[in-house]
Amino acid sequence: AADVTVAAEFEVDGAQTFAVTVGSAAHGAVTASHAQASVGTEVTLTVVPAAGYRLKRLEVSHTNGGAIVPVAGSSNVRTFTMPAADVTVRAEFEVDPSRLFQVAVESAAHGMVTANVGSASVGTEVTLTVVPAAGYRLKRLEVNHSSGGAIVPVAGSSNVRTFKLPAADVTVTAEIEVDGAQTFALSA
């Protein structure tokens, strides 16, 4: 009986596919061109930040061991080559300080409302000053998103109020009413 040497060469089964899972992210979304892909396939990722946000970090990692997969591109379209493993795509978005949103103040009967800024970036504290005409007082003050009309929380209880600017243009409305607590002297 003589010794026998056996040589074998293995290759990745091209028919086998691996999963591409995209995690959800606050303030934006990422979509992948493939939900399943075979080894060597170029997978395209499309990044869509919410208004007022930008991509901070994008990572593709193996689900078995967490090794990072290199991602190419620097815009909102990125690509990677599918490895021989399932992968997970994770994105993180941050406020885009270069994006400004408008603060519109509607005129109010019997008084005036002003904002300390006409436009600002997300998260900026905006100060509103209410100056009712003599004999009037502030009844209601609202700050509404221009996209959908959601009400923005306003802090304060005097004629100076503040709010944090959301990632949307806003409109400030005020209702000013007669000050019922005011007394007048009558002469006969």
GROMACS .gro file of C-alpha atoms in nm:
model
  188
    1ALA     CA    1   0.000   0.000   0.000
    2ALA     CA    2   0.154   0.326  -0.115
    3ASP     CA    3   0.080   0.672   0.020
    4VAL     CA    4  -0.173   0.866  -0.188
    5THR     CA    5  -0.196   1.246  -0.198
    6VAL     CA    6  -0.531   1.396  -0.270
    7ALA     CA    7  -0.561   1.763  -0.366
    8ALA     CA    8  -0.886   1.957  -0.362
    9GLU     CA    9  -0.975   2.313  -0.453
   10PHE     CA   10  -1.285   2.471  -0.300
   11GLU     CA   11  -1.478   2.772  -0.419
   12VAL     CA   12  -1.778   2.962  -0.289
   13ASP     CA   13  -2.106   2.824  -0.417
   14GLY     CA   14  -2.221   3.107  -0.646
   15ALA     CA   15  -2.580   2.994  -0.615
   16GLN     CA   16  -2.580   3.051  -0.238
   17THR     CA   17  -2.720   3.388  -0.132
   18PHE     CA   18  -2.685   3.581   0.189
   19ALA     CA   19  -2.925   3.825   0.358
   20VAL     CA   20  -2.887   4.203   0.356
   21THR     CA   21  -3.073   4.339   0.660
   22VAL     CA   22  -3.119   4.716   0.692
   23GLY     CA   23  -3.179   4.840   1.045
   24SER     CA   24  -3.421   5.125   1.113
   25ALA     CA   25  -3.278   5.464   1.208
   26ALA     CA   26  -3.420   5.779   1.361
   27HIS     CA   27  -3.432   6.084   1.130
   28GLY     CA   28  -3.373   5.901   0.802
   29ALA     CA   29  -3.382   5.578   0.609
   30VAL     CA   30  -3.152   5.349   0.411
   31THR     CA   31  -3.263   5.112   0.137
   32ALA     CA   32  -3.058   4.832  -0.022
   33SER     CA   33  -3.073   4.725  -0.387
   34HIS     CA   34  -3.083   4.359  -0.274
   35ALA     CA   35  -3.248   4.179   0.018
   36GLN     CA   36  -3.046   3.866  -0.074
   37ALA     CA   37  -2.720   3.859  -0.272
   38SER     CA   38  -2.455   3.611  -0.372
   39VAL     CA   39  -2.086   3.657  -0.291
   40GLY     CA   40  -1.923   3.929  -0.500
   41THR     CA   41  -2.249   4.107  -0.592
   42GLU     CA   42  -2.230   4.487  -0.569
   43VAL     CA   43  -2.505   4.604  -0.335
   44THR     CA   44  -2.615   4.969  -0.360
   45LEU     CA   45  -2.735   5.155  -0.050
   46THR     CA   46  -2.950   5.465  -0.090
   47VAL     CA   47  -2.945   5.703   0.206
   48VAL     CA   48  -3.240   5.940   0.261
   49PRO     CA   49  -3.200   6.176   0.559
   50ALA     CA   50  -3.513   6.342   0.702
   51ALA     CA   51  -3.545   6.717   0.647
   52GLY     CA   52  -3.285   6.901   0.853
   53TYR     CA   53  -3.065   6.594   0.905
   54ARG     CA   54  -2.761   6.438   0.740
   55LEU     CA   55  -2.588   6.101   0.753
   56LYS     CA   56  -2.341   6.078   1.040
   57ARG     CA   57  -2.235   5.712   1.009
   58LEU     CA   58  -2.310   5.414   0.785
   59GLU     CA   59  -2.180   5.069   0.870
   60VAL     CA   60  -2.217   4.727   0.708
   61SER     CA   61  -2.113   4.434   0.924
   62HIS     CA   62  -2.117   4.052   0.908
   63THR     CA   63  -2.386   3.906   1.129
   64ASN     CA   64  -2.148   3.622   1.222
   65GLY     CA   65  -1.872   3.792   1.416
   66GLY     CA   66  -1.941   4.156   1.333
   67ALA     CA   67  -1.652   4.212   1.091
   68ILE     CA   68  -1.692   4.545   0.911
   69VAL     CA   69  -1.749   4.533   0.535
   70PRO     CA   70  -1.582   4.818   0.338
   71VAL     CA   71  -1.834   5.066   0.194
   72ALA     CA   72  -1.751   5.291  -0.105
   73GLY     CA   73  -1.893   5.634  -0.179
   74SER     CA   74  -1.940   5.956   0.009
   75SER     CA   75  -2.276   6.087  -0.106
   76ASN     CA   76  -2.623   5.950  -0.039
   77VAL     CA   77  -2.551   5.650  -0.267
   78ARG     CA   78  -2.301   5.397  -0.130
   79THR     CA   79  -2.193   5.049  -0.243
   80PHE     CA   80  -2.032   4.739  -0.097
   81THR     CA   81  -1.936   4.396  -0.227
   82MET     CA   82  -2.136   4.114  -0.073
   83PRO     CA   83  -1.922   3.884   0.145
   84ALA     CA   84  -1.987   3.514   0.213
   85ALA     CA   85  -2.209   3.596   0.511
   86ASP     CA   86  -2.533   3.769   0.604
   87VAL     CA   87  -2.482   4.142   0.668
   88THR     CA   88  -2.656   4.414   0.868
   89VAL     CA   89  -2.662   4.779   0.756
   90ARG     CA   90  -2.680   5.043   1.029
   91ALA     CA   91  -2.710   5.418   0.982
   92GLU     CA   92  -2.699   5.708   1.222
   93PHE     CA   93  -2.826   6.055   1.131
   94GLU     CA   94  -2.749   6.390   1.292
   95VAL     CA   95  -2.886   6.744   1.272
   96ASP     CA   96  -2.759   6.927   0.964
   97PRO     CA   97  -2.646   7.263   1.104
   98SER     CA   98  -2.637   7.417   0.755
   99ARG     CA   99  -3.013   7.368   0.700
  100LEU     CA  100  -3.221   7.664   0.812
  101PHE     CA  101  -3.595   7.662   0.882
  102GLN     CA  102  -3.825   7.965   0.872
  103VAL     CA  103  -4.007   8.114   1.171
  104ALA     CA  104  -4.314   8.302   1.042
  105VAL     CA  105  -4.512   8.518   1.285
  106GLU     CA  106  -4.870   8.600   1.189
  107SER     CA  107  -4.996   8.945   1.283
  108ALA     CA  108  -5.230   8.958   1.581
  109ALA     CA  109  -5.521   9.194   1.637
  110HIS     CA  110  -5.475   9.415   1.945
  111GLY     CA  111  -5.105   9.349   1.989
  112MET     CA  112  -4.779   9.233   1.841
  113VAL     CA  113  -4.573   8.912   1.853
  114THR     CA  114  -4.206   8.904   1.753
  115ALA     CA  115  -3.948   8.627   1.726
  116ASN     CA  116  -3.580   8.679   1.794
  117VAL     CA  117  -3.493   8.501   1.464
  118GLY     CA  118  -3.653   8.474   1.121
  119SER     CA  119  -3.476   8.147   1.045
  120ALA     CA  120  -3.252   7.908   1.234
  121SER     CA  121  -3.123   7.550   1.243
  122VAL     CA  122  -3.291   7.255   1.412
  123GLY     CA  123  -3.279   7.270   1.792
  124THR     CA  124  -3.227   7.646   1.814
  125GLU     CA  125  -3.415   7.801   2.107
  126VAL     CA  126  -3.646   8.068   1.963
  127THR     CA  127  -3.774   8.346   2.190
  128LEU     CA  128  -4.117   8.497   2.126
  129THR     CA  129  -4.215   8.831   2.277
  130VAL     CA  130  -4.584   8.925   2.302
  131VAL     CA  131  -4.681   9.291   2.344
  132PRO     CA  132  -5.059   9.327   2.386
  133ALA     CA  133  -5.218   9.668   2.325
  134ALA     CA  134  -5.329   9.862   2.635
  135GLY     CA  135  -5.627   9.688   2.796
  136TYR     CA  136  -5.555   9.350   2.629
  137ARG     CA  137  -5.375   9.031   2.729
  138LEU     CA  138  -5.247   8.717   2.560
  139LYS     CA  139  -5.513   8.446   2.547
  140ARG     CA  140  -5.340   8.181   2.331
  141LEU     CA  141  -5.004   8.135   2.160
  142GLU     CA  142  -4.934   7.844   1.924
  143VAL     CA  143  -4.639   7.733   1.715
  144ASN     CA  144  -4.733   7.495   1.431
  145HIS     CA  145  -4.520   7.286   1.192
  146SER     CA  146  -4.572   7.385   0.832
  147SER     CA  147  -4.557   7.016   0.742
  148GLY     CA  148  -4.862   6.859   0.897
  149GLY     CA  149  -4.959   7.132   1.141
  150ALA     CA  150  -4.831   6.954   1.453
  151ILE     CA  151  -4.812   7.183   1.754
  152VAL     CA  152  -4.464   7.257   1.887
  153PRO     CA  153  -4.435   7.272   2.270
  154VAL     CA  154  -4.389   7.628   2.398
  155ALA     CA  155  -4.238   7.709   2.739
  156GLY     CA  156  -4.316   8.009   2.956
  157SER     CA  157  -4.626   8.170   3.096
  158SER     CA  158  -4.561   8.541   3.066
  159ASN     CA  159  -4.535   8.754   2.755
  160VAL     CA  160  -4.198   8.595   2.678
  161ARG     CA  161  -4.214   8.236   2.552
  162THR     CA  162  -3.957   7.996   2.405
  163PHE     CA  163  -3.955   7.682   2.191
  164LYS     CA  164  -3.698   7.456   2.023
  165LEU     CA  165  -3.710   7.482   1.644
  166PRO     CA  166  -3.806   7.145   1.491
  167ALA     CA  167  -3.688   7.018   1.153
  168ALA     CA  168  -3.961   7.214   0.976
  169ASP     CA  169  -4.071   7.568   0.901
  170VAL     CA  170  -4.307   7.695   1.171
  171THR     CA  171  -4.587   7.951   1.199
  172VAL     CA  172  -4.655   8.141   1.521
  173THR     CA  173  -5.014   8.253   1.590
  174ALA     CA  174  -5.144   8.447   1.886
  175GLU     CA  175  -5.489   8.533   2.011
  176ILE     CA  176  -5.509   8.850   2.219
  177GLU     CA  177  -5.823   8.929   2.418
  178VAL     CA  178  -5.962   9.211   2.631
  179ASP     CA  179  -5.808   9.201   2.977
  180GLY     CA  180  -6.117   9.130   3.189
  181ALA     CA  181  -5.923   9.195   3.510
  182GLN     CA  182  -5.863   9.556   3.420
  183THR     CA  183  -6.086   9.813   3.592
  184PHE     CA  184  -6.189  10.150   3.462
  185ALA     CA  185  -6.307  10.459   3.647
  186LEU     CA  186  -6.643  10.589   3.537
  187SER     CA  187  -6.742  10.948   3.583
  188ALA     CA  188  -7.094  11.076   3.590
   0.00000   0.00000   0.00000
